[in-house]
PDB file of C-alpha atoms in Angstrom:
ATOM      1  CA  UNK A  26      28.700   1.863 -78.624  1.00  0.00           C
ATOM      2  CA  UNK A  27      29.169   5.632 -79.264  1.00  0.00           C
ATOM      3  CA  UNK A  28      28.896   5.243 -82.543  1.00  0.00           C
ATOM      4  CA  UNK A  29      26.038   3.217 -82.824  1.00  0.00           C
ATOM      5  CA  UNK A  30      24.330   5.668 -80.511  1.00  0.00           C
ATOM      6  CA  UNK A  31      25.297   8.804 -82.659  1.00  0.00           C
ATOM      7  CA  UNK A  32      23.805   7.119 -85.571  1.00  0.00           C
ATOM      8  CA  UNK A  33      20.961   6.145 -83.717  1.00  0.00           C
ATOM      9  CA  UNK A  34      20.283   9.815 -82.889  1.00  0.00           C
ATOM     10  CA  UNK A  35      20.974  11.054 -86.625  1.00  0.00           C
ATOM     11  CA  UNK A  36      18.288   8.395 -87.853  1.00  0.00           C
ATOM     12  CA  UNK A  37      15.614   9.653 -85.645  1.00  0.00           C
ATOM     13  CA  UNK A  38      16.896  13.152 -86.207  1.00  0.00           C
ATOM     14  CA  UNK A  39      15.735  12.200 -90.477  1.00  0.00           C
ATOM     15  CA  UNK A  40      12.373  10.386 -89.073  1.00  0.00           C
ATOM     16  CA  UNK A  41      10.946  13.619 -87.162  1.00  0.00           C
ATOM     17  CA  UNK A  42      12.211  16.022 -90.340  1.00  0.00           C
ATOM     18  CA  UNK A  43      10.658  13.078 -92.379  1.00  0.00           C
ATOM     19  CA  UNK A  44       7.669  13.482 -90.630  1.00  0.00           C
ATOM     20  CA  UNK A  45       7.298  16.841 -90.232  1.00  0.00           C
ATOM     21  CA  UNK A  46       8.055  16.853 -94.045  1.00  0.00           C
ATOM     22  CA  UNK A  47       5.531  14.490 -95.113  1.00  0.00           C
ATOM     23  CA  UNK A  48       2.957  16.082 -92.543  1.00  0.00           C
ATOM     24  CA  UNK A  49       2.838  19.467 -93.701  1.00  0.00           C
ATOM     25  CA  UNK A  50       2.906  18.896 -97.628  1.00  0.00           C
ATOM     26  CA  UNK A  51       1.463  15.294 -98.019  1.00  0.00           C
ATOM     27  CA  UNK A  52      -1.905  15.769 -97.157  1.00  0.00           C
ATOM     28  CA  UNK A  53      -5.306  13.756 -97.699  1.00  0.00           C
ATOM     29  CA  UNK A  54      -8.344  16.042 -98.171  1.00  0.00           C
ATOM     30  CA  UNK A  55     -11.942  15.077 -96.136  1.00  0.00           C
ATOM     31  CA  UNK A  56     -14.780  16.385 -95.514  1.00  0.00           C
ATOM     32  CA  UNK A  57     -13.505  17.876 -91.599  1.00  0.00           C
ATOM     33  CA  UNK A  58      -9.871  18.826 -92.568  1.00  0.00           C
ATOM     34  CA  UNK A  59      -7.625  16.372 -94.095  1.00  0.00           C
ATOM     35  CA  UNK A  60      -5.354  13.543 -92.837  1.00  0.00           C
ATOM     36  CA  UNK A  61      -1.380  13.889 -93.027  1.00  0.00           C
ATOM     37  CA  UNK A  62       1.399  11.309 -92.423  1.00  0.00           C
ATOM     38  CA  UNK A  63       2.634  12.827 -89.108  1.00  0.00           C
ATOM     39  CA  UNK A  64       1.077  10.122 -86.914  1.00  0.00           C
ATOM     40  CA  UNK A  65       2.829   6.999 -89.210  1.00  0.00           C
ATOM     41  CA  UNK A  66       6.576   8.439 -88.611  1.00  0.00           C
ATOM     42  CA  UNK A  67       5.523   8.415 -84.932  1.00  0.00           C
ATOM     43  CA  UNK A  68       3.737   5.170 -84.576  1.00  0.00           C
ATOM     44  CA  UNK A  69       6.810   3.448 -87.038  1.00  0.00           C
ATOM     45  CA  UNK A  70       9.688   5.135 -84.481  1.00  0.00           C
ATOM     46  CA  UNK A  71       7.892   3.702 -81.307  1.00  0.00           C
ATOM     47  CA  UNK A  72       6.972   0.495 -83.297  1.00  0.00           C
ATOM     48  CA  UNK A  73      10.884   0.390 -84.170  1.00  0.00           C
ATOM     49  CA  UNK A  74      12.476   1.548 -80.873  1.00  0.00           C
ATOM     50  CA  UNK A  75      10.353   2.004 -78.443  1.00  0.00           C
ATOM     51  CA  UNK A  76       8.886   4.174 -75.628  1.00  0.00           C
ATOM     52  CA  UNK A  77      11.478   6.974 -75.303  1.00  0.00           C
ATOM     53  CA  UNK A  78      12.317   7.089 -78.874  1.00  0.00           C
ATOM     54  CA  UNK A  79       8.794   7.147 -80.044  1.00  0.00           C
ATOM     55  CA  UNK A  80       7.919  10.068 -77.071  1.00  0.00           C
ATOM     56  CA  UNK A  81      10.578  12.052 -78.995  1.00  0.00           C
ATOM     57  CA  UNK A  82       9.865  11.542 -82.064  1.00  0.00           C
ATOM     58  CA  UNK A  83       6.336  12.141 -81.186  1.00  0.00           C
ATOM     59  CA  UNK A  84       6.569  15.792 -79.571  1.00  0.00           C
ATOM     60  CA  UNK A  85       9.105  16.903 -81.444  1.00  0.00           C
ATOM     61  CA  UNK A  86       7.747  16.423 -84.758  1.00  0.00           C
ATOM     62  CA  UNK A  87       3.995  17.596 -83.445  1.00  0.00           C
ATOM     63  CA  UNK A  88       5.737  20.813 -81.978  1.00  0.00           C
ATOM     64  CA  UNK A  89       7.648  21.424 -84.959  1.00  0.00           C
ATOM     65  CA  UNK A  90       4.940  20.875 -87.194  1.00  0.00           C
ATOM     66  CA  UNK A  91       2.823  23.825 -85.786  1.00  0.00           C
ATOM     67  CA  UNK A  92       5.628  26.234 -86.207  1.00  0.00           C
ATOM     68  CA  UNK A  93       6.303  25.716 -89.446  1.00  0.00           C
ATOM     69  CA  UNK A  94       2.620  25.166 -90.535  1.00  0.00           C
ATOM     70  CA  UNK A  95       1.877  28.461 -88.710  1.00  0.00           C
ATOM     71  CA  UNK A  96       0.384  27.126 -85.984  1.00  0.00           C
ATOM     72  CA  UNK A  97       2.166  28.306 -83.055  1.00  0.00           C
ATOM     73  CA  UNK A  98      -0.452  28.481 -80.541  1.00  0.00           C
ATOM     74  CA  UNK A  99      -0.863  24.871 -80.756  1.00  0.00           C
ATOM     75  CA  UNK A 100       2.877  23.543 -80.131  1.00  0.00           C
ATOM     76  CA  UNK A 101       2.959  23.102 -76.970  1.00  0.00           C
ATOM     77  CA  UNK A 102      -0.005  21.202 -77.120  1.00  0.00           C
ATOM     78  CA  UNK A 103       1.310  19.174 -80.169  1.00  0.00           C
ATOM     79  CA  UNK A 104       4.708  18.152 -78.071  1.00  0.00           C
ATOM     80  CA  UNK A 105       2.609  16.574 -75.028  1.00  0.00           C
ATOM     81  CA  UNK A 106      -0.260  14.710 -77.631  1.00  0.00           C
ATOM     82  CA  UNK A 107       2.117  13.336 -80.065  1.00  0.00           C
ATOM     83  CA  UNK A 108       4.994  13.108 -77.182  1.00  0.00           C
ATOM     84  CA  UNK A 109       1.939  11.107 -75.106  1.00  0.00           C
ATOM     85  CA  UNK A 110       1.174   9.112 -77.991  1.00  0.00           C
ATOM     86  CA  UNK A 111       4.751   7.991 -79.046  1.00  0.00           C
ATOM     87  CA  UNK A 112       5.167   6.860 -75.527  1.00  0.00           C
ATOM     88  CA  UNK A 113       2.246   4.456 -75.395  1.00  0.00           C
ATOM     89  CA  UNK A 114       2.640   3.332 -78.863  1.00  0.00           C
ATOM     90  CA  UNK A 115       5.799   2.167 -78.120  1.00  0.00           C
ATOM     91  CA  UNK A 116       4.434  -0.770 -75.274  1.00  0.00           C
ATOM     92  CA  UNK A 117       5.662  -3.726 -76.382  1.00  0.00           C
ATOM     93  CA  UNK A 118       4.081  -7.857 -75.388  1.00  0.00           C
ATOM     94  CA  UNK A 119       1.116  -7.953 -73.953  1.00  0.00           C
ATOM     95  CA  UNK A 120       0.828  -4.478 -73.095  1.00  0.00           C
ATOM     96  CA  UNK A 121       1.055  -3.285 -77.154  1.00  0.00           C
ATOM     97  CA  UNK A 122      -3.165  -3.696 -77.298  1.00  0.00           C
ATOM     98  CA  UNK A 123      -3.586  -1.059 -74.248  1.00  0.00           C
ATOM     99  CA  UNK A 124      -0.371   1.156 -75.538  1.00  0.00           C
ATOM    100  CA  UNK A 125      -1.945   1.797 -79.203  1.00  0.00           C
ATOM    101  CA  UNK A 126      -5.219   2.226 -77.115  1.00  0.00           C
ATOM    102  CA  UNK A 127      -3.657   4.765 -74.632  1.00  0.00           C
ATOM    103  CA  UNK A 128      -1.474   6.514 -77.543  1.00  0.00           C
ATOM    104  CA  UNK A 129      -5.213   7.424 -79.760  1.00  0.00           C
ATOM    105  CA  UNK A 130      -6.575   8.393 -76.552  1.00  0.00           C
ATOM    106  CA  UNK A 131      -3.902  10.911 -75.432  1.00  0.00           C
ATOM    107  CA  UNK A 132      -3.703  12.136 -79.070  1.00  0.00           C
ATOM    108  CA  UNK A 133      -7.132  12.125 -79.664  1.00  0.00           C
ATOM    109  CA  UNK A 134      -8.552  12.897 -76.120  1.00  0.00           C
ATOM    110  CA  UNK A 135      -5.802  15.539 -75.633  1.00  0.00           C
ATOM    111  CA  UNK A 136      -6.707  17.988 -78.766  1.00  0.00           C
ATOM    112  CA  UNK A 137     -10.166  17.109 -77.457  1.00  0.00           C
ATOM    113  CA  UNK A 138      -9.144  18.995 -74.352  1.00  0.00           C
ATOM    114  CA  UNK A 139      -7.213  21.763 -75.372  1.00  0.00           C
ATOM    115  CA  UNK A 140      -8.789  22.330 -78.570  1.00  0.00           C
ATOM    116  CA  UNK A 141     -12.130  23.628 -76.255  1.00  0.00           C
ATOM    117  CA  UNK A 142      -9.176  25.679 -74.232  1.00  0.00           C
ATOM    118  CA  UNK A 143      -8.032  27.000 -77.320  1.00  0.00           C
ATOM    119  CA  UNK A 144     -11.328  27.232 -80.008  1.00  0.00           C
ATOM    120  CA  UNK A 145     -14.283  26.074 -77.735  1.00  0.00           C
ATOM    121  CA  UNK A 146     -15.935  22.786 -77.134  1.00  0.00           C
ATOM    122  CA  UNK A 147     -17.960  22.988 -79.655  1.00  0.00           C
ATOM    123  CA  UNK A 148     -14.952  23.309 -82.379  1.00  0.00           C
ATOM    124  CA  UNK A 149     -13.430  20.820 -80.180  1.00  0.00           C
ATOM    125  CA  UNK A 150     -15.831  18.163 -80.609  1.00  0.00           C
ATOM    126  CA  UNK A 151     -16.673  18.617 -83.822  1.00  0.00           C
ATOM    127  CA  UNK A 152     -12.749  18.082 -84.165  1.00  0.00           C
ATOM    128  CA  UNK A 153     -13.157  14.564 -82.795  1.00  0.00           C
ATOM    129  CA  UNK A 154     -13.725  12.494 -85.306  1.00  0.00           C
ATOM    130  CA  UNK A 155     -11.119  13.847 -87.293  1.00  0.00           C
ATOM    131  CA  UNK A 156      -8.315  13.442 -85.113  1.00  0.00           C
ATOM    132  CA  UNK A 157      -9.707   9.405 -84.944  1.00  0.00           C
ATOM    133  CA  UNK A 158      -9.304   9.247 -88.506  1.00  0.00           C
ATOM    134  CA  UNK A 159      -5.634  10.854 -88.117  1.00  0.00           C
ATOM    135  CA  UNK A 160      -4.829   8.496 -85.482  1.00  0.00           C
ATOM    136  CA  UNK A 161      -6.168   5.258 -87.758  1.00  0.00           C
ATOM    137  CA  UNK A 162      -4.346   6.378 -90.652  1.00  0.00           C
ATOM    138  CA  UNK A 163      -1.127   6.954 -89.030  1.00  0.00           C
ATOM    139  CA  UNK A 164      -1.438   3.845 -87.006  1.00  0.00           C
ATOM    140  CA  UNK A 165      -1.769   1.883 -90.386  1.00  0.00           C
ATOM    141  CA  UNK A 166       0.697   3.613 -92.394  1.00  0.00           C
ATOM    142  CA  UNK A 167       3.420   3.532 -89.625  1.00  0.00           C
ATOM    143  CA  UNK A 168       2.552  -0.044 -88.872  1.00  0.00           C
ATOM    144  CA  UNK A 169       3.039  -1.036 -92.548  1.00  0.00           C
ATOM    145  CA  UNK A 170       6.001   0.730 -92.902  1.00  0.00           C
ATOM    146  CA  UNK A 171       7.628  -0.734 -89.686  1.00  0.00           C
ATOM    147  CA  UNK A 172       7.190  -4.620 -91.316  1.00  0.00           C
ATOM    148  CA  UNK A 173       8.448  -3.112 -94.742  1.00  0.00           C
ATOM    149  CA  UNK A 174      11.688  -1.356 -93.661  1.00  0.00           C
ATOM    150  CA  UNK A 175      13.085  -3.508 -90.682  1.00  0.00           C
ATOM    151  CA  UNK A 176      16.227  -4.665 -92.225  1.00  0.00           C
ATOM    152  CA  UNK A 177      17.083  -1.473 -93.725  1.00  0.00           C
ATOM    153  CA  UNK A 178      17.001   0.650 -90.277  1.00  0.00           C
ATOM    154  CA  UNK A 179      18.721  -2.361 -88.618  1.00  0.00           C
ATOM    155  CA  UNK A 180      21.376  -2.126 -91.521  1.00  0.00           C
ATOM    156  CA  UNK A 181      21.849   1.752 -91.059  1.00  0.00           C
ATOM    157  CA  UNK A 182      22.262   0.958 -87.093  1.00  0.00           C
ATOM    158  CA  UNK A 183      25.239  -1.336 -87.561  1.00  0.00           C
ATOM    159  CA  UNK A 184      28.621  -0.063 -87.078  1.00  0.00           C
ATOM    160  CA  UNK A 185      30.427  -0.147 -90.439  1.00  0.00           C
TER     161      UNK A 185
END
């Protein structure tokens, strides 16, 4: 059990660096800002594991992201969004329609909120849409990835 729990830890160790990886240097121009593959390495961890794993994921990779992208005024709001939105995500049954529902609201809804703390409602509005797009992307990207890789991560879980 040990084991299977230290390698459990080391694979979502690689997602969030994956993710933080992918999200800072993979990134899709538009005409607001430009969409990155942060949200999909959140949405596929709480697709794959869950709740808690999907929280962590989720604010750890949104914090990180910020520092390294030299946003540092923005990671503490980064680790409750994404943390928020890995949570949700990862409802499973009958409650997965109102998690994915709940996790773009607390992304989006949440840079909503402290994006007029930090820049202004104005800048945070206009921010809006772009954070919906960000959310839909990732949500579709993490989603295909979850039903392409399930028998790998299930693979690298097993105790040799």
């Amino acid at each position: 059990m040990k084991n299977n729990q230290t390698r459990k830890i080391a694979l979502l160790a690689v997602i969030t660096a994956l993710s933080i990886v992918l999200g800072n240097f993979f990134k899709i121009p538009t005409p607001t800002g430009f969409l990155t593959l942060l949200d999909a390495g959140i949405y596929f961890t709480a697709f794959y594991f869950g709740r808690k794993e999907g929280a962590l994921v989720g604010g750890l990779s949104g914090l990180l992201i910020d520092l390294v992208a030299g946003y540092p005024q923005w990671m503490v709001f980064s680790l409750i969004c994404h943390g928020l939105q890995g949570y949700f995500a990862g409802f499973t049954g009958k409650q997965r329609y109102i998690g994915l529902l709940l996790a773009g609201l607390a992304m989006v809804g949440g840079y909503a909120l402290f994006g007029s703390i930090l820049s202004g409602p104005g800048a945070a509005i206009a921010a809006i849409w772009g954070n919906v797009m960000q959310n839909i992307f990732g949500l579709v990207v993490g989603y295909a990835l979850y039903r392409a890789f399930p028998l790998v991560l299930k693979r690298a879980l097993q105790p040799e």
